[in-house]
PDB file of C-alpha atoms and ligand atoms in Angstrom:
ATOM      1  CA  UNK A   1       0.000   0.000   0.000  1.00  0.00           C
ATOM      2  CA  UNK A   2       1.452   3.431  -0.877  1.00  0.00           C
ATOM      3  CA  UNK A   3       1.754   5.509   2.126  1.00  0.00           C
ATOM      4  CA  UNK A   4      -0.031   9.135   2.317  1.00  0.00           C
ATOM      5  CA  UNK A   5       2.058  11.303   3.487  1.00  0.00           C
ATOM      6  CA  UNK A   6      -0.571  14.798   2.647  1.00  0.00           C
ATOM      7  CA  UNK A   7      -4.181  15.084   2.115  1.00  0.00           C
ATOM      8  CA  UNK A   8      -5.635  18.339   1.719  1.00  0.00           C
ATOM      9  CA  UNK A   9      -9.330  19.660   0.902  1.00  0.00           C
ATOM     10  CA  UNK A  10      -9.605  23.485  -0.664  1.00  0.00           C
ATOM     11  CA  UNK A  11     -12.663  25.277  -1.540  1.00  0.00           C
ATOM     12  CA  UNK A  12     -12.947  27.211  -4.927  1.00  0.00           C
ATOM     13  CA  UNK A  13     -15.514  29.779  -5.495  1.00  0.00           C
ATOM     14  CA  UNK A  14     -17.192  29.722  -8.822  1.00  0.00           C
ATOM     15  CA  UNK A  15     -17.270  33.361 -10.790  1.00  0.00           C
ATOM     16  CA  UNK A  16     -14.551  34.464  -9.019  1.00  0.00           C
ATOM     17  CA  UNK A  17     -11.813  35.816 -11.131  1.00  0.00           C
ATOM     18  CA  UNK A  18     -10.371  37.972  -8.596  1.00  0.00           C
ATOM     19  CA  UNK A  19      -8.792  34.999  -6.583  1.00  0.00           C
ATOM     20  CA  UNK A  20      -8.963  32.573  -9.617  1.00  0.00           C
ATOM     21  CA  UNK A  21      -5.887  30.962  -9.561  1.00  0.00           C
ATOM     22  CA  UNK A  22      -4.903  30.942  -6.151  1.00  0.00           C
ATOM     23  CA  UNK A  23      -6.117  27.281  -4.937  1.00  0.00           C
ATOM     24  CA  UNK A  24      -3.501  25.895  -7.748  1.00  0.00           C
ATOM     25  CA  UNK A  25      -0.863  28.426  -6.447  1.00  0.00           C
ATOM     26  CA  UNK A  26      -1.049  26.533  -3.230  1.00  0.00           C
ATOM     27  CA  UNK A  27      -1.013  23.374  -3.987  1.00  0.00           C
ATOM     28  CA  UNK A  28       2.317  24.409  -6.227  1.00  0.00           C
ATOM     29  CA  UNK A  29       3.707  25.950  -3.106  1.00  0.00           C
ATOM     30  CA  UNK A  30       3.071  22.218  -1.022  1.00  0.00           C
ATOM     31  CA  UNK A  31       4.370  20.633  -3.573  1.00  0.00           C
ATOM     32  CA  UNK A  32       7.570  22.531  -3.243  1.00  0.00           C
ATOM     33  CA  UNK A  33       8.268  22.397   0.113  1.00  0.00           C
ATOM     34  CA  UNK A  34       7.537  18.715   0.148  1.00  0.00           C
ATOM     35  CA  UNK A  35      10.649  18.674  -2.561  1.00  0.00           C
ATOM     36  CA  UNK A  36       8.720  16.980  -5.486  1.00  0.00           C
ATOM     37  CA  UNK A  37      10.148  16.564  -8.850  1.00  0.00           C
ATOM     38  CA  UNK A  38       9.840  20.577 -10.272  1.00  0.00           C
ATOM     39  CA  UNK A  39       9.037  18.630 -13.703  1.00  0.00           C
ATOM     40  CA  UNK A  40       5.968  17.109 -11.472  1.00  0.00           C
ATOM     41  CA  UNK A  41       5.103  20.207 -10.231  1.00  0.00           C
ATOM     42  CA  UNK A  42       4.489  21.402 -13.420  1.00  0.00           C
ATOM     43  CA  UNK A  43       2.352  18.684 -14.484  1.00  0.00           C
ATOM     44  CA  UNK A  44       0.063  18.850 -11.456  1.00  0.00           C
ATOM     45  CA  UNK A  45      -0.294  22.908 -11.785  1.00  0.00           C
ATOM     46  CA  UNK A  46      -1.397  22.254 -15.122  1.00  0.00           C
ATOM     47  CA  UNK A  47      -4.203  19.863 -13.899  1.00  0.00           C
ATOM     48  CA  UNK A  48      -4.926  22.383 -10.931  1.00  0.00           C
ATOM     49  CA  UNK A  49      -4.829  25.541 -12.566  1.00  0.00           C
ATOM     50  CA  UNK A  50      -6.835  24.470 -15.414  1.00  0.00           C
ATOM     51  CA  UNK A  51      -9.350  22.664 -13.345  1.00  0.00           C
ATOM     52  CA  UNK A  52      -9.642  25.256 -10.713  1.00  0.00           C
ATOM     53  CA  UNK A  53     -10.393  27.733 -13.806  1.00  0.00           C
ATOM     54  CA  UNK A  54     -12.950  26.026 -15.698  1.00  0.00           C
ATOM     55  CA  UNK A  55     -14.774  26.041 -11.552  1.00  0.00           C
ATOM     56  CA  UNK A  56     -14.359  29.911 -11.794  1.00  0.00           C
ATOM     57  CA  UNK A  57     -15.600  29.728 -15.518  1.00  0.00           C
ATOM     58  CA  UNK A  58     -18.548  27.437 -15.253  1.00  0.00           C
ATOM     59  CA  UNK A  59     -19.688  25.927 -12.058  1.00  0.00           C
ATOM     60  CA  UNK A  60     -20.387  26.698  -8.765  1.00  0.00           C
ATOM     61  CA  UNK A  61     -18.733  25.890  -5.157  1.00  0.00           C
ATOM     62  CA  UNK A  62     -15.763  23.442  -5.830  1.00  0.00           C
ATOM     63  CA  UNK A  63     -13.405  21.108  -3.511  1.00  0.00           C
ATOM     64  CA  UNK A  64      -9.873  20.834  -4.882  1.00  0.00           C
ATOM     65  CA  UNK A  65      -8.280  17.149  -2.728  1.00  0.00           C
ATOM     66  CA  UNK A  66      -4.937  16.993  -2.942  1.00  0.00           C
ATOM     67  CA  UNK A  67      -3.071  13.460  -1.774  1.00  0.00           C
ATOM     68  CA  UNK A  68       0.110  12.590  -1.958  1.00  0.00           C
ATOM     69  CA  UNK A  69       1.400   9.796  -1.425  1.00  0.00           C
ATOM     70  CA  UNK A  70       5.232   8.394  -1.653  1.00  0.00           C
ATOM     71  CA  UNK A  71       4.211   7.118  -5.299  1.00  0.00           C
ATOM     72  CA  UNK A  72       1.816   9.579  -6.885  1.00  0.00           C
ATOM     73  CA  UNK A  73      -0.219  12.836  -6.750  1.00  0.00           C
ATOM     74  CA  UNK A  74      -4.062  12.626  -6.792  1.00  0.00           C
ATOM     75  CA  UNK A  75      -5.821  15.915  -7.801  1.00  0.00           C
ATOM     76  CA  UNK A  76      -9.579  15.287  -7.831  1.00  0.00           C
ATOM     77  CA  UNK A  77     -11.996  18.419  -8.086  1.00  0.00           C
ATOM     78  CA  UNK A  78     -15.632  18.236  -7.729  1.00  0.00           C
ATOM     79  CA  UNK A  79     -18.063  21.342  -8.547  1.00  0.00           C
ATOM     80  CA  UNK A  80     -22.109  21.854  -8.151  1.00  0.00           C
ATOM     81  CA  UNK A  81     -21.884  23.124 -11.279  1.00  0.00           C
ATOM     82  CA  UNK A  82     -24.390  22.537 -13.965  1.00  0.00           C
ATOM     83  CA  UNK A  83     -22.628  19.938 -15.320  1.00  0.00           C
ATOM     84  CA  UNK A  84     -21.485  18.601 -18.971  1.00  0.00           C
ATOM     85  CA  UNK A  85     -23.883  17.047 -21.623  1.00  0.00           C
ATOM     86  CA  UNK A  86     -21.306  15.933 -23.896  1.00  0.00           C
ATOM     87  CA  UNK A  87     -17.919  15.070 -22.050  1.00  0.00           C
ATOM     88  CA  UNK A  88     -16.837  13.986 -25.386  1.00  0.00           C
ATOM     89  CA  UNK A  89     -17.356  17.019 -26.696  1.00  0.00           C
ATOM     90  CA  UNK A  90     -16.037  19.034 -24.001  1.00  0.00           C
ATOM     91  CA  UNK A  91     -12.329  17.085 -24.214  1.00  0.00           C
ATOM     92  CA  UNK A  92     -12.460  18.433 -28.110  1.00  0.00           C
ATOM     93  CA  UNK A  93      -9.561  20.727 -28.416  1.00  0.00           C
ATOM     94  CA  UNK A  94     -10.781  23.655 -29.227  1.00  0.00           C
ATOM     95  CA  UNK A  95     -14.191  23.470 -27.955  1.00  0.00           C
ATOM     96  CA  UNK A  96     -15.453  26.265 -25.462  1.00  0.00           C
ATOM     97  CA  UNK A  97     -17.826  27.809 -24.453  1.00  0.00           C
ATOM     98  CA  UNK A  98     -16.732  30.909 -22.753  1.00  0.00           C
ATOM     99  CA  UNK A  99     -18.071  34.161 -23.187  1.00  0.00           C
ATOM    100  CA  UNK A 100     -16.551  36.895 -25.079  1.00  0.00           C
ATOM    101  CA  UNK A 101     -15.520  38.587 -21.822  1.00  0.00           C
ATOM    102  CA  UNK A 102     -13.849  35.768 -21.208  1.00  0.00           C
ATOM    103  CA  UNK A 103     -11.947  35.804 -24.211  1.00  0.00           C
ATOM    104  CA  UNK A 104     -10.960  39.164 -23.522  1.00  0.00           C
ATOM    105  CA  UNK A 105      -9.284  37.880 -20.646  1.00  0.00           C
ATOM    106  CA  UNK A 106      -7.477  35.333 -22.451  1.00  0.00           C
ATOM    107  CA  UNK A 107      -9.131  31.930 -21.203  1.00  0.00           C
ATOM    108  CA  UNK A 108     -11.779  29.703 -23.849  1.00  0.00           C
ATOM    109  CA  UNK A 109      -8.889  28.446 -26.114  1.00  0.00           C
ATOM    110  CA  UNK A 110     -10.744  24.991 -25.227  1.00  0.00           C
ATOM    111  CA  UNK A 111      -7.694  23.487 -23.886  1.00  0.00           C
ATOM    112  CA  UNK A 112      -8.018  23.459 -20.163  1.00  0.00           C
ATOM    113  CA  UNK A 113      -9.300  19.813 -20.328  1.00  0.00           C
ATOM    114  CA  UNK A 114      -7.287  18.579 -22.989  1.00  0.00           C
ATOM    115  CA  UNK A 115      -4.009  19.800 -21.217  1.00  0.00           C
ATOM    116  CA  UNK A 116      -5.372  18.226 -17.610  1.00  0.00           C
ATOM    117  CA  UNK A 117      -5.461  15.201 -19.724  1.00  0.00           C
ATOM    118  CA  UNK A 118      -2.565  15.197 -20.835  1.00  0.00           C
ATOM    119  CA  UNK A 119      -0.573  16.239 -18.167  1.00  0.00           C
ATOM    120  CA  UNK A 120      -2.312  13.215 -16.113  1.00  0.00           C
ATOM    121  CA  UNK A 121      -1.018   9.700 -16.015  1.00  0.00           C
ATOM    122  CA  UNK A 122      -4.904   8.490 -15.581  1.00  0.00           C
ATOM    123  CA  UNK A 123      -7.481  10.593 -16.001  1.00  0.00           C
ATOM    124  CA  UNK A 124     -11.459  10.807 -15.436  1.00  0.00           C
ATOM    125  CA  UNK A 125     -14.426  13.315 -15.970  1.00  0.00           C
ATOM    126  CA  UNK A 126     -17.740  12.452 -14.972  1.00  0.00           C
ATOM    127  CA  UNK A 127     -20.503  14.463 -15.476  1.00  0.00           C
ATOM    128  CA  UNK A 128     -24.312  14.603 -14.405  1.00  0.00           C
ATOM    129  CA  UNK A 129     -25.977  17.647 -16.003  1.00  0.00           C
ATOM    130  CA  UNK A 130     -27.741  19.669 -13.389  1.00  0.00           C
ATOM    131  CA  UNK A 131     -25.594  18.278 -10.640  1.00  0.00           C
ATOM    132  CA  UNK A 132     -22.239  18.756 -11.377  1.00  0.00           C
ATOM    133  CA  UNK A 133     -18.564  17.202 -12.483  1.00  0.00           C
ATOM    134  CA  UNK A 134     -15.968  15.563 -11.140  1.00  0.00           C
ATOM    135  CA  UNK A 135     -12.354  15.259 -12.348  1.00  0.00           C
ATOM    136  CA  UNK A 136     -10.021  12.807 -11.398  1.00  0.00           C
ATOM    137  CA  UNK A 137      -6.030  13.122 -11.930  1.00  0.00           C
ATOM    138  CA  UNK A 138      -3.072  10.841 -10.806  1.00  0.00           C
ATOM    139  CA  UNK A 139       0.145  12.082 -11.709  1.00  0.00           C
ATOM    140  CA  UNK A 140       2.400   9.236 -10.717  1.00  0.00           C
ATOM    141  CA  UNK A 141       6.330   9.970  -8.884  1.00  0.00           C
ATOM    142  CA  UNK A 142       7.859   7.191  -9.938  1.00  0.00           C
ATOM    143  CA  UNK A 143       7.918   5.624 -13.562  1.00  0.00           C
ATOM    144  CA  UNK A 144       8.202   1.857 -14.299  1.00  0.00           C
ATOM    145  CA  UNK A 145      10.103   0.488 -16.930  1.00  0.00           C
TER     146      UNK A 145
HETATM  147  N1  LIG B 201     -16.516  22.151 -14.427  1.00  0.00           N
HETATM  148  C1  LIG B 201     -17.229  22.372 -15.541  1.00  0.00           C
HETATM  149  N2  LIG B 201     -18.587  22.509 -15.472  1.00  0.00           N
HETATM  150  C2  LIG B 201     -19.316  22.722 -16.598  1.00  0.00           C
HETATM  151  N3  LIG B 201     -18.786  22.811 -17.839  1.00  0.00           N
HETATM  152  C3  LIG B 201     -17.458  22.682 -17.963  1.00  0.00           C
HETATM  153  C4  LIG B 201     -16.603  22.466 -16.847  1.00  0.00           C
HETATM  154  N4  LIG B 201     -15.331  22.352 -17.291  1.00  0.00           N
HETATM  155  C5  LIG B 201     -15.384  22.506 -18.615  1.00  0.00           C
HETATM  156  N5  LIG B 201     -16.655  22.696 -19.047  1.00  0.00           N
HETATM  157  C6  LIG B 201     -17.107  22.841 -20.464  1.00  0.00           C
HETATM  158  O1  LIG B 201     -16.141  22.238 -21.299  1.00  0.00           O
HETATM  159  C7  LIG B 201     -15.638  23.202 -22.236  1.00  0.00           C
HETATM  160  C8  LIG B 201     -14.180  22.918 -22.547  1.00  0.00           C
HETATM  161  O2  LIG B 201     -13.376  23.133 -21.375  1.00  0.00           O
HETATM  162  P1  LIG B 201     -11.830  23.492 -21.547  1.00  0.00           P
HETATM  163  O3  LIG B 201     -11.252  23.741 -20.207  1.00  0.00           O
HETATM  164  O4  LIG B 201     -11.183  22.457 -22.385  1.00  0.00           O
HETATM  165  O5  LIG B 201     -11.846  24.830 -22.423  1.00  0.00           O
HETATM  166  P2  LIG B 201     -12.271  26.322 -21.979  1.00  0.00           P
HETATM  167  O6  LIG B 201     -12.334  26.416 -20.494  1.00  0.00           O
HETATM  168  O7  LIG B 201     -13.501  26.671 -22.724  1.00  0.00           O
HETATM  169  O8  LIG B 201     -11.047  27.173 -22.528  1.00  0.00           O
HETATM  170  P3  LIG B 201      -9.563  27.244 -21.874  1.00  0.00           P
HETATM  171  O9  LIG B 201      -9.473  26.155 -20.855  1.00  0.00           O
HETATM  172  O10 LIG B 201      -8.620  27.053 -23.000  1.00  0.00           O
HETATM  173  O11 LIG B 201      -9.507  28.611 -21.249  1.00  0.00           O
HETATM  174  C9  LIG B 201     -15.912  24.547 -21.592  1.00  0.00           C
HETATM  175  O12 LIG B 201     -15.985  25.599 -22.529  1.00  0.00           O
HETATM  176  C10 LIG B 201     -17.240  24.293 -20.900  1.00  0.00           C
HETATM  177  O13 LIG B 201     -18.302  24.358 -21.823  1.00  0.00           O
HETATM  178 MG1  LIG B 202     -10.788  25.642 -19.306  1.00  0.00          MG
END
């Protein structure tokens, strides 16, 4: 059994640009004082900043979990958003849609999720429209073979 050696919950605040960004600017700063891999901390602020945006973007209240463990890094973020009809869809690069404001501000490129993806060793998005969506990210430490 891989031992956990951090768990942590945060809360994200849908439609709020002013902080946007700061949940994923923590778990970056854990992440460096627990001395992981800088190319791992890249990965997982990738997954967190992109996650925690598309919260501020389209959905609700949010819980970021962060676990580590002495053989990966879990990010899982839930939202009581509104949910996704067409995950398929939504993993399309390319595929947004944000608002023009939100253009303006330079987000709805439609990458967010396919960047979490592939940033993520294994990866899941499940959606139930009117209730919200979870996503699901291991980033493993150590590689095999
Ligand atoms: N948590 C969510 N709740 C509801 N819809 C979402 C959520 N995350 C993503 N989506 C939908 O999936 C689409 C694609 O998301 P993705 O992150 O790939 O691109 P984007 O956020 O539109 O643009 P970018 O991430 O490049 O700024 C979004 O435009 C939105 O319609
Ligand atoms: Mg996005």
């Amino acid at each position: 059994m891989p031992e956990e050696l951090l768990r942590k919950t945060f809360e994200i605040q849908g439609w709020d640009f002013e902080n946007a960004g700061e949940r994923s600017a923590e778990v970056t700063t854990i992440l460096k004082d627990l001395d992981v891999d800088p190319n791992i901390i890249l990965r997982v602020g990738v997954v967190a900043f992109e996650a925690e945006m598309n919260v501020v973007m389209y959905a609700g209240r949010a819980t970021l979990t962060l676990v580590v463990t002495d053989d990966e890094i879990v990010v899982e973020v839930a939202d009581e958003g509104p949910g996704i009809a067409d995950i398929e869809l939504a993993m399309q690069p390319g595929y947004s849609t944000a608002s023009d404001e939100m253009r303006e501000m330079g987000f709805g490129y439609g990458l967010g999720l396919p960047n979490i993806k592939k940033n993520s060793d294994v990866f899941s998005l499940q959606s139930e429209v009117g209730r919200g969506t979870r996503l699901h990210s291991i980033i493993r430490l150590i590689s095999y073979g």
